[in-house]
mmCIF file of C-alpha atoms in Angstrom:
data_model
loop_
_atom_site.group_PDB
_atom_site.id
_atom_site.type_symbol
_atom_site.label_atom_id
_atom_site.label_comp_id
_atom_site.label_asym_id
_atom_site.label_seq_id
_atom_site.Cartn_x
_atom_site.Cartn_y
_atom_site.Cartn_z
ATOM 1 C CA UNK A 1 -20.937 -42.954 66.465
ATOM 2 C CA UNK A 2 -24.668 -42.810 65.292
ATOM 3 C CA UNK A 3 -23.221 -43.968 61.990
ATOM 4 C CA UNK A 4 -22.268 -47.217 63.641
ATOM 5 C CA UNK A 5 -25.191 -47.141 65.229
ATOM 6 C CA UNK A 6 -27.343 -46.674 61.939
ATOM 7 C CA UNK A 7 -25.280 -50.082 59.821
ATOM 8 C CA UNK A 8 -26.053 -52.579 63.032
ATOM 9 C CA UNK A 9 -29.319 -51.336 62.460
ATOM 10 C CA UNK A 10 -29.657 -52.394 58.763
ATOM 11 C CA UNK A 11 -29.077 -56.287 59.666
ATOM 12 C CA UNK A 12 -31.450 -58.077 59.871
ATOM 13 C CA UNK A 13 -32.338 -61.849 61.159
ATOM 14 C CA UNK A 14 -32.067 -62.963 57.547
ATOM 15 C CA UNK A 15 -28.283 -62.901 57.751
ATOM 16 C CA UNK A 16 -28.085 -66.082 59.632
ATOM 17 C CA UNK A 17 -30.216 -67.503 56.718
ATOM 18 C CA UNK A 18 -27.290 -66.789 54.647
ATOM 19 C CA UNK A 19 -24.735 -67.675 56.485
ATOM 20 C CA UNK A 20 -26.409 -70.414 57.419
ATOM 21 C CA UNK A 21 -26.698 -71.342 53.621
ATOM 22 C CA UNK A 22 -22.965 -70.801 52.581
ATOM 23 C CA UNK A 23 -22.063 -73.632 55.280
ATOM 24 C CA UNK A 24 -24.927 -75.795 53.783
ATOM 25 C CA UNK A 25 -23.072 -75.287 50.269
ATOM 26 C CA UNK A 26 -20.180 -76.519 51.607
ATOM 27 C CA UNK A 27 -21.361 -79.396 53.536
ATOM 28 C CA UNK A 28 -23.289 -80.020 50.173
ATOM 29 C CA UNK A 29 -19.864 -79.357 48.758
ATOM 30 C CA UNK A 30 -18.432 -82.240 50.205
ATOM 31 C CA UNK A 31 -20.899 -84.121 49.929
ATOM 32 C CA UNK A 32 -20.450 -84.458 46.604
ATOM 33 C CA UNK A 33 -17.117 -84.732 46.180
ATOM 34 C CA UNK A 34 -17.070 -87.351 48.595
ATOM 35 C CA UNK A 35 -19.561 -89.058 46.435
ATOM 36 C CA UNK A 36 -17.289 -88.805 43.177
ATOM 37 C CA UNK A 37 -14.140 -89.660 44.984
ATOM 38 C CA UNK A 38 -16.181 -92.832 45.675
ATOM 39 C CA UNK A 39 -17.827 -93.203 42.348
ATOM 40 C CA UNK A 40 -14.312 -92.603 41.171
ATOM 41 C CA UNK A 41 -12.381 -95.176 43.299
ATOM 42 C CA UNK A 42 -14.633 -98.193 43.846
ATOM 43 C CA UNK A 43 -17.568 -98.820 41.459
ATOM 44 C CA UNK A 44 -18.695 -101.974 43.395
ATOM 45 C CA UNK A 45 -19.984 -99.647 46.450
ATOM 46 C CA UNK A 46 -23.215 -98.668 44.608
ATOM 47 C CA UNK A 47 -26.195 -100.178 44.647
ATOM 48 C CA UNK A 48 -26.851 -100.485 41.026
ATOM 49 C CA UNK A 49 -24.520 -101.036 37.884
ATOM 50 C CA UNK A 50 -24.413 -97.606 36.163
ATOM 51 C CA UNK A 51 -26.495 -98.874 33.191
ATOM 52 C CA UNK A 52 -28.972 -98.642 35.891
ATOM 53 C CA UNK A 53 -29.140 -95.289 36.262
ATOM 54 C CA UNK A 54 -31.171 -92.679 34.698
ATOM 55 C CA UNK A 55 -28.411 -91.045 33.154
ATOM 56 C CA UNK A 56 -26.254 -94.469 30.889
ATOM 57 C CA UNK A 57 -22.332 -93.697 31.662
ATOM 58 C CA UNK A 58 -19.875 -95.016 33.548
ATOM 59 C CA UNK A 59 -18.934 -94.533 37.174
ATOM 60 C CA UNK A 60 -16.153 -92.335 35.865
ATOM 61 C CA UNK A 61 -18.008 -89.652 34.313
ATOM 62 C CA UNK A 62 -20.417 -89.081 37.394
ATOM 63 C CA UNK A 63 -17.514 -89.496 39.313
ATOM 64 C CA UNK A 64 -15.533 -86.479 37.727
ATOM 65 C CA UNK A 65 -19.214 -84.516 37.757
ATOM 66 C CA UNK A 66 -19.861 -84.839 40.937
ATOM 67 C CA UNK A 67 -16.607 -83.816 42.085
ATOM 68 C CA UNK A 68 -16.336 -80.638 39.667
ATOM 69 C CA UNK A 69 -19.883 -79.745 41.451
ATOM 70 C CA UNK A 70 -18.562 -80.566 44.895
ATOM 71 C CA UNK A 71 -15.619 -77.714 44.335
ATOM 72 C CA UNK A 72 -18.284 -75.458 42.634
ATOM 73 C CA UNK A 73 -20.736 -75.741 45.391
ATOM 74 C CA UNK A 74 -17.918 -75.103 47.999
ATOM 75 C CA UNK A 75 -16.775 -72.067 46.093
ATOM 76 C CA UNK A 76 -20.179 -70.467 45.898
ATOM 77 C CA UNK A 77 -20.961 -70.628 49.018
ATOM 78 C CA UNK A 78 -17.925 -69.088 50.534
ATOM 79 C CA UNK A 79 -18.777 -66.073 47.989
ATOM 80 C CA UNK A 80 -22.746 -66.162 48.873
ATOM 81 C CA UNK A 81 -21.711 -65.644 52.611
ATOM 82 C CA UNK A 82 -20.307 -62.119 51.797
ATOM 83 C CA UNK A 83 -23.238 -61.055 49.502
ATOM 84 C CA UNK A 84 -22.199 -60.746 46.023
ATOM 85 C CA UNK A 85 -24.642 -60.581 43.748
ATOM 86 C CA UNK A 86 -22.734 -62.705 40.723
ATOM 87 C CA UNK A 87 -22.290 -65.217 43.786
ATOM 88 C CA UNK A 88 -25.946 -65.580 44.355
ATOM 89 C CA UNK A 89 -27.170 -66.140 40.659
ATOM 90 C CA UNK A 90 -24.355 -68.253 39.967
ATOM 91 C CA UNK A 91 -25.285 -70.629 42.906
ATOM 92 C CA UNK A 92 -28.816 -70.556 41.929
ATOM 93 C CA UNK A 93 -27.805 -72.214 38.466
ATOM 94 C CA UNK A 94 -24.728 -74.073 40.429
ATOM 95 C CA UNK A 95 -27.111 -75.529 43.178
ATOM 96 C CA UNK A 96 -30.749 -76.448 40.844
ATOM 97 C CA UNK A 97 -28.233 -78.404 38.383
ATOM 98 C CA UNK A 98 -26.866 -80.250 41.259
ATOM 99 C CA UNK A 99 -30.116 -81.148 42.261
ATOM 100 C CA UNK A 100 -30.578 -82.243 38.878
ATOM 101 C CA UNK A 101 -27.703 -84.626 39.088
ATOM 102 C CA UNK A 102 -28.656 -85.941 42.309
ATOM 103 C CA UNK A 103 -32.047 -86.982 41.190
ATOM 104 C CA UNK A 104 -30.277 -89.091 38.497
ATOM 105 C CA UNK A 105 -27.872 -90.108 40.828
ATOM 106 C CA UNK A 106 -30.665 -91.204 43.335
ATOM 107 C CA UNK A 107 -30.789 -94.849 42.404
ATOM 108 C CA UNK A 108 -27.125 -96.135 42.782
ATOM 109 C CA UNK A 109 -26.735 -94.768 46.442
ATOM 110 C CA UNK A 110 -29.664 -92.773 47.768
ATOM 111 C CA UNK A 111 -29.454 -91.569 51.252
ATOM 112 C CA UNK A 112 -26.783 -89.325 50.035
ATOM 113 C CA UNK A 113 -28.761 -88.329 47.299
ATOM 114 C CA UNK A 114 -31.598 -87.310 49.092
ATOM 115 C CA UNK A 115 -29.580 -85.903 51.730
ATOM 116 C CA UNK A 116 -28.094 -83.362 49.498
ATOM 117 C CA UNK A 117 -31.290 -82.793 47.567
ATOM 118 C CA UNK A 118 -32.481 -81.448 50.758
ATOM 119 C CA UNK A 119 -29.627 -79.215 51.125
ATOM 120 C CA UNK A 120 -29.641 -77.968 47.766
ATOM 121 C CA UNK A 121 -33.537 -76.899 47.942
ATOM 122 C CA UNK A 122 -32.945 -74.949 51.563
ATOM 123 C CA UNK A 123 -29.849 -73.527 49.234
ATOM 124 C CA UNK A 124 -32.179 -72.583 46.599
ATOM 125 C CA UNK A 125 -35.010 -71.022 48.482
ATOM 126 C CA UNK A 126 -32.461 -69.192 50.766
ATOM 127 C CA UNK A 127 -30.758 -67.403 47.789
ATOM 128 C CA UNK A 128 -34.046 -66.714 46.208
ATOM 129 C CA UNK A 129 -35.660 -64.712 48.978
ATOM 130 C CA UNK A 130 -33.056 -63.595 50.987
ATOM 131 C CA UNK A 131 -29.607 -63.437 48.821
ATOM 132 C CA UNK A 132 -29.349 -60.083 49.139
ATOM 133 C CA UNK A 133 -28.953 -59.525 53.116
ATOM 134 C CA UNK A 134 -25.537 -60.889 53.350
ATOM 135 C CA UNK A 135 -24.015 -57.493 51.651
ATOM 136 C CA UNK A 136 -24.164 -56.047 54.772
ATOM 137 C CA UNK A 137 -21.198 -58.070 55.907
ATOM 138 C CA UNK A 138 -18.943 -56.465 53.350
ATOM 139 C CA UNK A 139 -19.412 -53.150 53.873
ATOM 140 C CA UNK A 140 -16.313 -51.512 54.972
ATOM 141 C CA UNK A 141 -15.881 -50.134 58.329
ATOM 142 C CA UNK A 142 -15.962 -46.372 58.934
#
């Protein structure tokens, strides 16, 4: 019983932060893919030609990047909720670069850019300073 007792004792508040971070991957997650599937579908819904952008290709390519991040994202931050540690350096990489690409992708439709800019830095301070609390969560019961 004091064993029990001992592991509730060894959350802390931080947890929420990293749950609450894993859902903000997905919705960032989806986000993105939502923006390739669009990027991918109908080229006329941006706001600029892709020449325009700061990164010259066609709608395709960010398209198919965007969606390839979208699945990353979501993937990473199902894993990040449970505390592994390869899950929390590979979303550090997985969530700067697709802040990256949505700072390039900011012209041709940018609320959504910004919007997920601003999920990906919450993402990246969260994982930063308090990655490791969501072990606890794993740990099998006794």
């Amino acid at each position: 019983m004091s064993q029990h007792a001992a592991r509730r004792g060894d959350l802390t508040k931080w947890i929420g932060w990293i749950l609450f971070i894993g859902i903000v991957m997905i919705v960032s997650g989806l986000i993105s893919l939502i923006q390739g599937l669009v990027a991918l579908l109908d080229d006329d819904f941006y706001l600029v030609t892709a020449e325009a952008l700061a990164i010259d290709v066609n709608y395709s390519v960010w398209g198919w990047t965007l969606v390839a991040f979208g699945v990353m994202l979501m993937g990473a931050g199902y894993a990040v909720m449970f505390g592994y540690l390869w899950a929390r350096f590979i979303s550090l990489i997985i969530v700067f670069v697709h802040a990256l690409i949505n700072l390039t992708f900011l012209a041709a439709y940018p609320i959504w850019s910004i919007i997920a800019i601003g999920l990906d830095l919450i993402a990246i301070y969260a994982l930063a300073v308090h990655g490791q609390e969501a072990k606890m969560l794993r740990r099998e019961k006794a």
